[in-house]
Amino acid sequence: MVSFRKLSFNKFQILTASVGLLLATATFQSQAQPTHNYYFDQAAQDWESQSLPIGNGAIGASVMGGVNQDRIIISEKTLWTGGPGSVQGYDYGLPANASEYQTKLAKLQNTLAAKGRMTPKAVADEIARDYTGYGSFQKFADLVISPQNDLEEESLSQYQRSLNMQQAAAQVNFNAQGIHYKRRYFVSYPDQALVVHYQSDKKHQLNLVIDVEVDENRSFNKKLITNSTRNSLIFTGELNDNALEYAGNVNLYSTDGEISKNQNNQLLVNNASEVWLTFYAATNYAPVYPNYRGESATAKLQRQVKHYQAQDYSKVWQNHLTDYQGLFNRVELDLTGEPIDFPINQLLTKLRNNELNQAQIRSLTELYYQLGRYLLITSSRSGSLPANLQGAWNNHIHAPWNSDYHFNINVQMNYWLANQTNLDELNKPLFDFVQNLQQPGEQTAKALFGSKGWTLLLNTNIWGFTGLIEWPTAFWQPEAAAWICQHLYEHYQFTLDNHFLQNTAYPIMKSASQFWLDNLYKDTSTNSLVVNPSYSPEHGDFTLGAAMSQQIIYELLSNTKLAARELADQEFISQLDQALNKLEPGLKIGKHGQLMEWRSDLDDMQSKHRHVSHLYALHPSNQISPITTPALAKAAEVSLNARGDGGTGWSKAWKINFWARLFNGDRAEKLIGEQLKHSTLDNLWDNHPPFQIDGNFGATAGITEMLLQSQVNQIHLLPALPKNWQQGQVSGLKARGNVVVDISWNKGQLASAKLTPKYTGLVIVRSKLSKHNLAVMGGNSPAKITQDQFGTLIKVSAQAGQAITINNTNMVHINQL
């Protein structure tokens, strides 16, 4: 097993069972209800800032909630323009003449080594290239449901459009003309369908028209089936750009109404009290290089519809709840917030105007935290593509940044929260996607660099794009593949799944390492290995060996070595050792006391640039820590202070994680406030601007880092607790080593913790409290306790499946008073 020490605890003594029962009362118990819902008091006018997102990984739907036109905007993540078959042509981002390109690259490396630095434009002029046929994520269709006769606007009252994250469902409620109407919307993973359910509290009051609309960049064929056994709207077509097939199916059900069709080829419902429908979507996309086509969309759809018969609404609803809550309910966070009953847009306005008290802000923080988990569950499930720049939601023919996958932080940030918030399974779409990128990435390594292994340059689509683009400040980061390998190895660290390590992670990591063994540049002036060309996104000039480049490659080779040792690949270990012995780690302190962004001391301490990429070693890596490398941690703090707390949404989210890793909870909390005030849309989507979902995911990861860390072979309880979070509890978090952790705190101090390891072994836990205030129960032998400047370490020999409990004896005394 890889060298790993499980949870680090502080222990006063091993107590008897009777005393342990007494100490269990130390756990802080909040009376507040979890914050899982938010609402608007009007229908959405703007998709980006006001729609409510629901999804099942493959399908993302946005609920607008209009009374007289209920429009549900639907995406299916495999509906893309571009790629093979595109009328523009498609070459995966690779030049036609590979040897000519390799000659250009070698010449550029020598020029850069001689000059020391070059502008992004100068470098791009030499080796960047425009691409064709890249494509964009598409909206699939709009499902439009309308009353046959408009409801009178003056009779409307008590309108509410809400998102229930506990149920992964949106709901619209209102009164009109003396009747109460209720609508529910959810996307079922078990049944692979969007489900819409309508009810009225008086009999036979639902008279509806149901139709679908699609964008004009495709063909569109529609037919209706209305008979005694089936009422369906079926539509098919192809995208004009690449002939990608799509197919949709709406099945309509009613308990007591009459279903028919009209002359406009729309479905009608008359005199119903309850109506529901299921919406299925499919394309003929398949994640198989080089053609990316598979089973026809129509055949795929027919198979889905046949398999999932939704005639029993209550069963469909229950299947959805059981599946979803099995994931969402694993983690609960309670910051002892105060119940707040405002529409979400008004709540955010009050926050920006400083009209909320601290308890209300804590409630909003709880809500925002769980929203990140909700959005990942609803945009990343097995069998689907991973969450993209907009998760699974889109309302565009050409989405911002194509709504693609940027591997220079954005897709990585999407998944920071997965393991730590106990959602390991949600990584599978990402890992499947990366596996499918390896083959085109090998072609890129061969064509552009003449080397073994695999890489990609920065961004990709669903068509295996791993090559070059033209944008000077964002076209070059061959370290992108190395960075995503960190997620593979971290997944192993969190799960200790050796089958995953051997069959999924290691082959990808080894291939990425082989690429860098071929492509590290030997600087003859220092006899060291550096990345050349190297660029610190998206800031400054091109140089040799920028800090972020060196940190990422150092981590890749180090993690691959650990994995190789676990799998006894001794020959490759030897190759890695030779490189690591000469590789610059990218960790230098400059004249201002800062962590240097470049190999030379070029840092401008007045720069407020949103990228703070040279702190990669602090987070998401573990090369810098106040515990293990205090001088480097101090230098990282100097750099972070110089950059300030501004930036775009994702930038602020990353800074939350940075400050948490520096154990500064108050500063991390300040960044949460900055993100909510200035980088959050009314529906709580992250605002880059425009909407970009990585900030949501990154903030949830950062809040988790404030409560639990485990990156330096210790399970650190409450490492960055802010002063405004005096009481609270969190349950179900995951630490590296596959340990589930529950924590409660009171008066700003640990009250109790429970750690449940999946594997037998040594667990090391860290707490800020003195060892004399802690009592530990569990483990195969008495806990060993030591202290240092950061608190107390508890080493426990743990038994798989058996809980270890830690209690603060001072809290027990307080409770007894």
PDB file of C-alpha atoms in Angstrom, residues 148 206-210 252-254 257-260 267-275:
ATOM      1  CA  GLN A 148     -55.105  26.372 -23.820  1.00  0.00           C
ATOM      2  CA  LEU A 206     -55.778  21.371 -16.485  1.00  0.00           C
ATOM      3  CA  ASN A 207     -56.221  22.156 -20.172  1.00  0.00           C
ATOM      4  CA  LEU A 208     -52.780  22.216 -21.772  1.00  0.00           C
ATOM      5  CA  VAL A 209     -50.835  22.426 -25.019  1.00  0.00           C
ATOM      6  CA  ILE A 210     -47.472  20.602 -25.132  1.00  0.00           C
ATOM      7  CA  LEU A 252     -47.684  12.106 -21.826  1.00  0.00           C
ATOM      8  CA  TYR A 253     -49.873  10.647 -19.064  1.00  0.00           C
ATOM      9  CA  SER A 254     -53.018  11.761 -17.225  1.00  0.00           C
ATOM     10  CA  GLY A 257     -57.954  13.933 -18.663  1.00  0.00           C
ATOM     11  CA  GLU A 258     -58.360  13.453 -22.380  1.00  0.00           C
ATOM     12  CA  ILE A 259     -55.230  13.501 -24.571  1.00  0.00           C
ATOM     13  CA  SER A 260     -55.322  14.363 -28.263  1.00  0.00           C
ATOM     14  CA  LEU A 267     -50.277  17.433 -27.892  1.00  0.00           C
ATOM     15  CA  LEU A 268     -53.435  18.557 -26.055  1.00  0.00           C
ATOM     16  CA  VAL A 269     -54.730  17.731 -22.594  1.00  0.00           C
ATOM     17  CA  ASN A 270     -58.340  18.493 -21.677  1.00  0.00           C
ATOM     18  CA  ASN A 271     -60.163  18.434 -18.339  1.00  0.00           C
ATOM     19  CA  ALA A 272     -57.389  16.812 -16.325  1.00  0.00           C
ATOM     20  CA  SER A 273     -56.666  17.043 -12.607  1.00  0.00           C
ATOM     21  CA  GLU A 274     -53.174  15.536 -12.843  1.00  0.00           C
ATOM     22  CA  VAL A 275     -50.788  15.312 -15.789  1.00  0.00           C
TER      23      VAL A 275
END
